[in-house]
Tab-separated table of C-alpha atoms in Angstrom:
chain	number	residue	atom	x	y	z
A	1	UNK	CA	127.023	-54.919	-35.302
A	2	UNK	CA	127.704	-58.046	-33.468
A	3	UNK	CA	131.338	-58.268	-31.354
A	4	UNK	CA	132.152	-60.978	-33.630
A	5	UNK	CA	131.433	-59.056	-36.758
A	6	UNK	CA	133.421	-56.323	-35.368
A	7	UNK	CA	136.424	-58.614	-34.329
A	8	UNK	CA	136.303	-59.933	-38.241
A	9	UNK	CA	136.400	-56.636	-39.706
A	10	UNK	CA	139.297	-55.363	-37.731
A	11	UNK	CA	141.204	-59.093	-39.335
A	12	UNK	CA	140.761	-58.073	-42.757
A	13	UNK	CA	141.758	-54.548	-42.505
A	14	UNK	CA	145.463	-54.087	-43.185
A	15	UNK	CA	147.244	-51.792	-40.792
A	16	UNK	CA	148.954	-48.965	-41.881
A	17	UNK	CA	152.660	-47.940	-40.169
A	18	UNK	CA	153.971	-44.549	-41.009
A	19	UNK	CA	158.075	-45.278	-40.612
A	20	UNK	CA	161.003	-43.369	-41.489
A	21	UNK	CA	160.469	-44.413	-45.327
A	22	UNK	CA	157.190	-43.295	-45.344
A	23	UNK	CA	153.714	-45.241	-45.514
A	24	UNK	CA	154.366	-48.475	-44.890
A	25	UNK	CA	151.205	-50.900	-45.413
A	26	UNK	CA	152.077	-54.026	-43.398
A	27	UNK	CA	149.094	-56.882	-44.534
A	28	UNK	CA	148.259	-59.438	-41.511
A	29	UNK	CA	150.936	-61.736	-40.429
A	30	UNK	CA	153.727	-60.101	-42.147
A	31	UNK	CA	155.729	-56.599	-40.633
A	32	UNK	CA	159.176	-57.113	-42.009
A	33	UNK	CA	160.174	-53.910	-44.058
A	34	UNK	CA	160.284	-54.175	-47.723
A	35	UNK	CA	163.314	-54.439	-50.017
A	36	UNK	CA	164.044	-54.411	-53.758
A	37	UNK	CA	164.782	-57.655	-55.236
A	38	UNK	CA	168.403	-58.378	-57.008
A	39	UNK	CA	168.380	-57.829	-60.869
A	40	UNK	CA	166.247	-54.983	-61.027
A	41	UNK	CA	168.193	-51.505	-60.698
A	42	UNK	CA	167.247	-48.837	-62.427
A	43	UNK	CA	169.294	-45.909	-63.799
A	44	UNK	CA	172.176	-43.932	-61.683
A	45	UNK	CA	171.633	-41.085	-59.353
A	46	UNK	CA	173.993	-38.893	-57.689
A	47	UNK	CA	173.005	-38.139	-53.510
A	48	UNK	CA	174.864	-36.409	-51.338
A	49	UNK	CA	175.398	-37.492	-47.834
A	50	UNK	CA	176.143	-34.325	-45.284
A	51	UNK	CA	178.726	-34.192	-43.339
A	52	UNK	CA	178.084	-35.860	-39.888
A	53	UNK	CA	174.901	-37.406	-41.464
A	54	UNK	CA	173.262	-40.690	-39.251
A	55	UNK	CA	172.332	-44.352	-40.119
A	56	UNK	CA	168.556	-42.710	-40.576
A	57	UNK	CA	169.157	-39.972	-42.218
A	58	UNK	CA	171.371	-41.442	-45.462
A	59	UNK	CA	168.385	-43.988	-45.165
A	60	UNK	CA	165.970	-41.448	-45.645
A	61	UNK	CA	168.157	-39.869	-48.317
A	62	UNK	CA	168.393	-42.900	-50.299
A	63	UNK	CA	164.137	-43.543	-49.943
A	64	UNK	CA	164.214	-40.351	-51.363
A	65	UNK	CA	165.809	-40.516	-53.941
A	66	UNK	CA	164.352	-43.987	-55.069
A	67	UNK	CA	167.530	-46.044	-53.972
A	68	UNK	CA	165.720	-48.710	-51.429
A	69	UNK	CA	162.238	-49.959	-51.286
A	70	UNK	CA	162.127	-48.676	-47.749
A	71	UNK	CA	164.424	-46.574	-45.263
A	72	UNK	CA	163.666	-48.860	-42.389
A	73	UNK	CA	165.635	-51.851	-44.172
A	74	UNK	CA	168.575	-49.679	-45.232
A	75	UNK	CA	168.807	-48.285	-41.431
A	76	UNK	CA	168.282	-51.700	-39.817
A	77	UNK	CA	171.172	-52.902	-42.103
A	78	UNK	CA	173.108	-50.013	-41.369
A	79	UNK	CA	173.050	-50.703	-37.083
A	80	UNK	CA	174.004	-54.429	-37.798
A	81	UNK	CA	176.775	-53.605	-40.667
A	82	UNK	CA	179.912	-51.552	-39.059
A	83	UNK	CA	181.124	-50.259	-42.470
A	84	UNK	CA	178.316	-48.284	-42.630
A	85	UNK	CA	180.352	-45.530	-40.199
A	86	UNK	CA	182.809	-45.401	-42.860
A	87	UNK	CA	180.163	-43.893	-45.556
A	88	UNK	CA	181.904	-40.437	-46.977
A	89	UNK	CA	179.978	-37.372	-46.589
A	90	UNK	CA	179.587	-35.606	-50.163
A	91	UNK	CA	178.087	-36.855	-53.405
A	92	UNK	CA	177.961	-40.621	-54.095
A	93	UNK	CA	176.617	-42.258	-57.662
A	94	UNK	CA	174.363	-44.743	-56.717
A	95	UNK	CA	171.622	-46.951	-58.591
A	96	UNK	CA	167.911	-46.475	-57.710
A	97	UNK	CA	165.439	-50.040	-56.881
A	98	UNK	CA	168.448	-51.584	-55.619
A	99	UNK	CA	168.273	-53.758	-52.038
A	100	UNK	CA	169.684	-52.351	-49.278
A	101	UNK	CA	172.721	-54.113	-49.117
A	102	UNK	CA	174.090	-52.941	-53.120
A	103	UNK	CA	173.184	-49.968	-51.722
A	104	UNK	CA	175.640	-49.851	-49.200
A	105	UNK	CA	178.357	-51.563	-51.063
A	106	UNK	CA	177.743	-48.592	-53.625
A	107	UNK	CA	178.281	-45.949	-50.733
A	108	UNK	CA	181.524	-47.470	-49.954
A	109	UNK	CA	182.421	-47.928	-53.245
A	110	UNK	CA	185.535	-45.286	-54.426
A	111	UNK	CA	185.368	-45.514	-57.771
A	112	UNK	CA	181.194	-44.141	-57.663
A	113	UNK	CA	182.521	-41.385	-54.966
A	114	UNK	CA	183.234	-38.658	-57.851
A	115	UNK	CA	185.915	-35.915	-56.989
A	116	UNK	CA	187.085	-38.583	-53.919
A	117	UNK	CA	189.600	-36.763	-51.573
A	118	UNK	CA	190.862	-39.030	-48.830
A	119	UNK	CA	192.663	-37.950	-46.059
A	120	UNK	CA	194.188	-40.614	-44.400
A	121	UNK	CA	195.510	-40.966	-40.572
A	122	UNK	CA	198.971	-39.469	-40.319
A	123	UNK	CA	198.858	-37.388	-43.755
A	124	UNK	CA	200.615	-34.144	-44.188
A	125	UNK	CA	198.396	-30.925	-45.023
A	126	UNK	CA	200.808	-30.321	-47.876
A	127	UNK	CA	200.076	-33.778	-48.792
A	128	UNK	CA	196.570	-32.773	-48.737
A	129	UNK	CA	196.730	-29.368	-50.877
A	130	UNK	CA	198.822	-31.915	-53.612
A	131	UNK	CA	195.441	-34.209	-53.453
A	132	UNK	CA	193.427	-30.689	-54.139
A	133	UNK	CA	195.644	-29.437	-56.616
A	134	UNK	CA	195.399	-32.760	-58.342
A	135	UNK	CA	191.211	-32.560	-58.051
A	136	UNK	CA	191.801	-29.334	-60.325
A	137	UNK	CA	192.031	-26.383	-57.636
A	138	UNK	CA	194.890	-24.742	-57.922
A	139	UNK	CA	197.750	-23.463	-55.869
A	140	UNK	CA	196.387	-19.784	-55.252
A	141	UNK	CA	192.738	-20.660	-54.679
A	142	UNK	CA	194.331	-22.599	-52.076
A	143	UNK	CA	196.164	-19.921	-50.543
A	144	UNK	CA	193.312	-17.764	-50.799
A	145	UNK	CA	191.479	-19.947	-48.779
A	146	UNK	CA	193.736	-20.569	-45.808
A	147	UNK	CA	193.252	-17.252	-44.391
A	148	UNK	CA	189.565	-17.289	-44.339
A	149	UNK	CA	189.133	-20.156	-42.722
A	150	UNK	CA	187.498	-21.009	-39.136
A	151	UNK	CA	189.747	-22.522	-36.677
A	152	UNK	CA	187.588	-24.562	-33.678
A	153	UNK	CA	189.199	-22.316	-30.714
A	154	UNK	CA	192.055	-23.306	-29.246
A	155	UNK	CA	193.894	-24.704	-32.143
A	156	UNK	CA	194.632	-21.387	-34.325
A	157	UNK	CA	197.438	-20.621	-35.769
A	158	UNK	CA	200.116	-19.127	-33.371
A	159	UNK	CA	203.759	-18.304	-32.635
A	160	UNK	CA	206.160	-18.592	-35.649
A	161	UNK	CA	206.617	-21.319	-37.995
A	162	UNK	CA	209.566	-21.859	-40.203
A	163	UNK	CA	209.541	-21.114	-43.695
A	164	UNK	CA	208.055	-23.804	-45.916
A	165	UNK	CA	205.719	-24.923	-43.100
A	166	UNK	CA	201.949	-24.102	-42.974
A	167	UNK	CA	201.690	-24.345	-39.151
A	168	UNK	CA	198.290	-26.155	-40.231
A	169	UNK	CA	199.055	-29.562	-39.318
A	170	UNK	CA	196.366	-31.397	-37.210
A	171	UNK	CA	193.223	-29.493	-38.043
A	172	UNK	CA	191.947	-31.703	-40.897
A	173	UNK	CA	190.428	-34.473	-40.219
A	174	UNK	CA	191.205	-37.558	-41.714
A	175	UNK	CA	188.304	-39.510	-43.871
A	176	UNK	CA	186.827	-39.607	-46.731
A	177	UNK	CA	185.704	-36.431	-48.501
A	178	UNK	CA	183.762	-35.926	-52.147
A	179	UNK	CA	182.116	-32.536	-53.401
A	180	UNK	CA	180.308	-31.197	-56.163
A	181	UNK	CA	182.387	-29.750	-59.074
A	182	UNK	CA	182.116	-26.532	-59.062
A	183	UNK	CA	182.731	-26.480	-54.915
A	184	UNK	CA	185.317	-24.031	-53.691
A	185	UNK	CA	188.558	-24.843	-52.061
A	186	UNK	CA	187.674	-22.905	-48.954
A	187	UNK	CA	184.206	-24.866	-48.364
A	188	UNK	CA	186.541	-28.366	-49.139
A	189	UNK	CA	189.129	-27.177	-46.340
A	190	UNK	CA	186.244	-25.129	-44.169
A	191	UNK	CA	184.515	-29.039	-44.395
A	192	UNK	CA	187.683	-31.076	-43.072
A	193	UNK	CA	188.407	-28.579	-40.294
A	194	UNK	CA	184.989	-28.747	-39.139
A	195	UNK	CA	185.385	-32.227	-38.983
A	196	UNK	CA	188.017	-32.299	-36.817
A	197	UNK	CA	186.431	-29.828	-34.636
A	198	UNK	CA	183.352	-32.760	-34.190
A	199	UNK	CA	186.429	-35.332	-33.713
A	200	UNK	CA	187.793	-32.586	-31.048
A	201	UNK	CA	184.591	-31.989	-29.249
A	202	UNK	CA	183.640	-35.717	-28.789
A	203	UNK	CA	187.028	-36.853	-27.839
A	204	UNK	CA	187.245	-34.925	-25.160
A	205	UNK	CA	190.710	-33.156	-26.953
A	206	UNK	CA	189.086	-29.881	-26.983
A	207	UNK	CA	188.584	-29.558	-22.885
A	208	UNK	CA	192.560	-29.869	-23.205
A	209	UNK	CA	193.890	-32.107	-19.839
A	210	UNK	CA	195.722	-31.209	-16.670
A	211	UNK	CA	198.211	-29.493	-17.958
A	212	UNK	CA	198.263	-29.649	-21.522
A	213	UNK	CA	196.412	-27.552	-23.979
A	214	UNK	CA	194.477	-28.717	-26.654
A	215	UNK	CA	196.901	-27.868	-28.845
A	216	UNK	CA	199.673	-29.197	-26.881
A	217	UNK	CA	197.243	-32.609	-26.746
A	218	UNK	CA	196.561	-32.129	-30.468
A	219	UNK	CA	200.799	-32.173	-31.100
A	220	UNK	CA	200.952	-35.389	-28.760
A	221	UNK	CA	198.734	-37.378	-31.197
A	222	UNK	CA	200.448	-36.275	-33.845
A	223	UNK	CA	203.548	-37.857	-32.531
A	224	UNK	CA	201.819	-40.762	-31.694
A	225	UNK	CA	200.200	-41.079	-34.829
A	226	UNK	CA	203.699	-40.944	-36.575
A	227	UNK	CA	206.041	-43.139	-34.353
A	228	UNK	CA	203.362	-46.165	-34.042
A	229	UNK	CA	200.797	-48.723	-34.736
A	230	UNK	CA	197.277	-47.738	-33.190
A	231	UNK	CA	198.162	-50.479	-30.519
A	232	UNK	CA	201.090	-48.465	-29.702
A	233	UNK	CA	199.588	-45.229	-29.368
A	234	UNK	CA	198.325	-44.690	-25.532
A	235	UNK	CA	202.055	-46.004	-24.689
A	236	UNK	CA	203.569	-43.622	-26.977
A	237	UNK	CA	201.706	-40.923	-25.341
A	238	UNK	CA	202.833	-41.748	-21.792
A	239	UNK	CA	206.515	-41.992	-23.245
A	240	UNK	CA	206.166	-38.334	-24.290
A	241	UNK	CA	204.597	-38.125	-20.630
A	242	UNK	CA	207.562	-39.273	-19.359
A	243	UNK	CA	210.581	-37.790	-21.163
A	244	UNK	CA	208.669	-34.249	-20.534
A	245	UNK	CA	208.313	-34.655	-17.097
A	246	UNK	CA	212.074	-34.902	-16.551
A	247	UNK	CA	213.170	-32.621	-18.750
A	248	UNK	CA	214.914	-35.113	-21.499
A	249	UNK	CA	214.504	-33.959	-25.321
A	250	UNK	CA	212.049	-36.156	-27.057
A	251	UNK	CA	214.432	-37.093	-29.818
A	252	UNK	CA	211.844	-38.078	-31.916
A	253	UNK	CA	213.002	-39.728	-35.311
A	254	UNK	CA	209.439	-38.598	-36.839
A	255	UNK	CA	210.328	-34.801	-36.573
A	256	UNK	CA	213.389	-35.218	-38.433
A	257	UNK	CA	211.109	-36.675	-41.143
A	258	UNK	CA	208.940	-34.255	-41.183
A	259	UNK	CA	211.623	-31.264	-41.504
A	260	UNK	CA	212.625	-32.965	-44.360
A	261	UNK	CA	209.285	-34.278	-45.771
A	262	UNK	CA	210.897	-37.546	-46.239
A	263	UNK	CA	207.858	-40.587	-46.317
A	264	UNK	CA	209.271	-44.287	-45.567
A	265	UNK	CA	211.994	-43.216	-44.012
A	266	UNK	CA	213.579	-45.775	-41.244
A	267	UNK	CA	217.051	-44.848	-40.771
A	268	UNK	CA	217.996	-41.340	-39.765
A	269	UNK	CA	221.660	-39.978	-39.989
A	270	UNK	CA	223.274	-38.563	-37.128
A	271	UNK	CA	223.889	-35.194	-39.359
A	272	UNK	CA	220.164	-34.972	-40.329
A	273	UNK	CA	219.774	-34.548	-36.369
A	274	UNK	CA	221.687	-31.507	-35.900
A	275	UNK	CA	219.118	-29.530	-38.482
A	276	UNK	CA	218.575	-26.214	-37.204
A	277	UNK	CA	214.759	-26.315	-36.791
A	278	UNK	CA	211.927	-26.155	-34.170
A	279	UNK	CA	210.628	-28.929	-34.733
A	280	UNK	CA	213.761	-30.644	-34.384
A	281	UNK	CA	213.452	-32.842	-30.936
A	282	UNK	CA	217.082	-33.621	-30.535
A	283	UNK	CA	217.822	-29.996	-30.578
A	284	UNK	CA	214.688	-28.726	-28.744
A	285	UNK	CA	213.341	-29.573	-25.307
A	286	UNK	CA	209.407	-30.453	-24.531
A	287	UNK	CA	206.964	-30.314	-27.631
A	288	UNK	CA	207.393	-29.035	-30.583
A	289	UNK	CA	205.685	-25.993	-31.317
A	290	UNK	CA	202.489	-27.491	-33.293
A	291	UNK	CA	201.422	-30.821	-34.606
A	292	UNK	CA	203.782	-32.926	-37.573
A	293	UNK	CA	200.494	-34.346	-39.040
A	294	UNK	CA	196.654	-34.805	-39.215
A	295	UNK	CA	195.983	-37.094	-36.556
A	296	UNK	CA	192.962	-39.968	-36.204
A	297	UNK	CA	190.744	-40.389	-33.667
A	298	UNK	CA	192.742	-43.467	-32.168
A	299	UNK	CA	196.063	-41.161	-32.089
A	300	UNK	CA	193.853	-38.380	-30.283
A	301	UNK	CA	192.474	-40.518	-27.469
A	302	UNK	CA	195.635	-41.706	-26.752
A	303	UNK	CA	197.014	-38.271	-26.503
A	304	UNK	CA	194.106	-37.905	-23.701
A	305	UNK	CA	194.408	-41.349	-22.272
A	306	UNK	CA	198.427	-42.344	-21.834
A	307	UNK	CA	198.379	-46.122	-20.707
A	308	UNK	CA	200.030	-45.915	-17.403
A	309	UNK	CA	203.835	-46.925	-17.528
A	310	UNK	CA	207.881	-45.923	-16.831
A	311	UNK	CA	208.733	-46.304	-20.216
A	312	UNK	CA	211.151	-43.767	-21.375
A	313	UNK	CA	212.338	-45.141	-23.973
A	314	UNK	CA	210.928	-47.015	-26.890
A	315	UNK	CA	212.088	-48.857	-30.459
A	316	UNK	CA	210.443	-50.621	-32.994
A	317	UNK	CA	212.951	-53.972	-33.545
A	318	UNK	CA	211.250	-54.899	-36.034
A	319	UNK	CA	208.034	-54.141	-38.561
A	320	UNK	CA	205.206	-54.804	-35.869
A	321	UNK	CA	207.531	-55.331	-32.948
A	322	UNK	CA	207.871	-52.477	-30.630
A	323	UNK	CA	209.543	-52.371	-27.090
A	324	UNK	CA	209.077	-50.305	-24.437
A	325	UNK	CA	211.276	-49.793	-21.561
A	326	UNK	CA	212.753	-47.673	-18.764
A	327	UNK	CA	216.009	-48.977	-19.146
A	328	UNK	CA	218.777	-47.102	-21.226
A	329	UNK	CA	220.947	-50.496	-21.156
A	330	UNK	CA	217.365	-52.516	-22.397
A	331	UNK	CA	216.824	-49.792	-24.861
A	332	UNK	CA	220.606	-50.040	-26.328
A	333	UNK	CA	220.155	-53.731	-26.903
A	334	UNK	CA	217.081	-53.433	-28.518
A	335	UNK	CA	218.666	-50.801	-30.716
A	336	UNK	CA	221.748	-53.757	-31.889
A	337	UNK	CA	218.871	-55.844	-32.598
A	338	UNK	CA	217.136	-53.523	-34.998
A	339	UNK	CA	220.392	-52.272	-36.480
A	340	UNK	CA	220.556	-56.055	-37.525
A	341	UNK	CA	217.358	-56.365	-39.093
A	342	UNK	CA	217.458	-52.945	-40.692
A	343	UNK	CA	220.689	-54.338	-42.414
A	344	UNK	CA	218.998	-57.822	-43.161
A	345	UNK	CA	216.508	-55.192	-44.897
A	346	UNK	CA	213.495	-56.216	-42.610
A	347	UNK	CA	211.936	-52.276	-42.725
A	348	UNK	CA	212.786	-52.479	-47.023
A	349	UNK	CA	215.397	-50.028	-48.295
A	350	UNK	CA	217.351	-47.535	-46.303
């Protein structure tokens, strides 16, 4: 056969690609991936997305299953589109020979995540076992469950915790969680403490810091999760930096709250300071003695990452306004000015 012959045959021969998806036949002068057209989904299946799953592997999931035309358009859609970090592990009702981008706005949809359970930054694990119990489980499967489950090491349960408290603040992760029905209460908890310990790992929170155990770190974001705005958070932390370091109580309006599991809470009475409690920081010196809530990922860098300041004192004036300073006299006119607007009703009811 002549080179020319040879050179023609190789032309007309289409050249196969094996991708992620599959077999992909790509015909000459065309090697973009191939995606359903609009208007033509078929019936509804239910997928479910493991926890700590990539951008390739719910791609793969959803070729599978017979969701998208191809799992190279769903992943190249998914490294160009950031919500697709905020898809839920567990089960999510999706059509099939849908395009890749209905495909993701199902995933992120709430109302096709059955049995949803979200966990959001700041949340109370009581507040969490209320979100189970309304799912179905009840209040002794719960219970049941707490003992058996698998702390990441160095944030297990220790010293004593006051009655009424579950001394398992922190170790649930907050996001977005959905499960088959039928799934226990101890795999549901086992699934958001093994998030966190991911969260932990990766953050660096785990390796605790100079001083501080990860534990001690862990109760840091917590505080800083409760008393700010995620802009706030790193200064926060080097507030609690500072008051520790000289040996002044915290006095931390967000512990209060927590004692009393009071949400949307602003003004605190000075009788609701002098509770006799542990975690009470006007009463107590350094930390208290776990976290007040389930911390984000924001709240936990901070805790490992103060921004570098002299602040020791710090008020929010106003809804989004908060000052920092080292200056008792600063601080106390900041404090007029907020006593002001909280009676103007700028923070809402009292």
């Amino acid at each position: 056969m002549s080179k020319r012959a040879i050179r023609n045959l190789l032309v007309s021969i289409a050249v196969v690609a094996v991708t992620a998806g599959g077999i992909v036949f790509l015909n000459r002068g065309s090697s973009s991936p191939a995606d359903y057209a609009p208007g033509v989904a078929g019936k509804d299946v239910l997928i479910e997305v493991p926890t700590g799953a990539t951008g390739s592997e719910i791609a793969r999931l959803l070729f599978a299953n017979g969701v998208v035309k191809s799992s190279v358009v769903f992943f190249q859609l998914a490294v160009v589109d950031k919500r697709a970090t905020a898809i839920a592990p567990g089960s999510h009702r999706v059509q099939q020979r849908i395009p890749a981008k209905v495909a993701l706005d199902q995933l992120l949809d709430n109302k096709r995540i059955p049995n949803l359970i979200k966990v959001t930054e700041g949340e109370w694990t009581d507040e969490i076992f209320a979100q189970l119990i309304a799912q179905g489980f009840t209040k002794d499967e719960i219970d049941k469950a707490v003992p058996r489950l698998r702390f990441p090491p160095g944030f297990g349960i220790d010293g004593i915790f006051p009655v009424g408290f579950t001394g398992l603040e922190g170790v649930f992760f907050p996001a977005q969680y959905s499960f088959a029905h039928g799934t226990s209460a101890l795999t549901v908890l086992q699934a958001m403490m093994d998030r966190f310990a991911i969260e932990a790992k990766d953050s660096g929170l785990l390796a605790g810091s100079g001083s501080f155990s990860p534990r001690q770190l862990l109760t840091i974001a917590s505080l800083a999760q409760a008393e700010g705005d995620p802009g706030d958070f790193a200064k926060i932390s080097q507030v609690i930096r500072n008051r520790l370091k000289i040996g002044m109580p915290l006095q931390l309006d967000t512990t209060i709250h927590y004692i009393e599991q009071s949400r949307g809470q602003v003004f605190l009475s000075f009788e609701a300071t002098k509770i006799h409690s542990l975690y009470n920081t006007y009463q107590n010196y350094g930390l208290p003695p776990g976290p007040i809530d389930n911390p984000g990922r924001s709240a936990m860098e901070a805790a490992l990452h103060p921004e570098a300041g002299d602040w020791t004192y710090f008020i929010t004036v106003k809804p989004g306004d908060t000052r920092f300073t080292s200056s008792n006299a600063q601080f106390l006119i900041w404090k007029s000015e907020y006593e002001r607007n909280l009676a103007a009703g700028a923070f809402g009811k009292k």
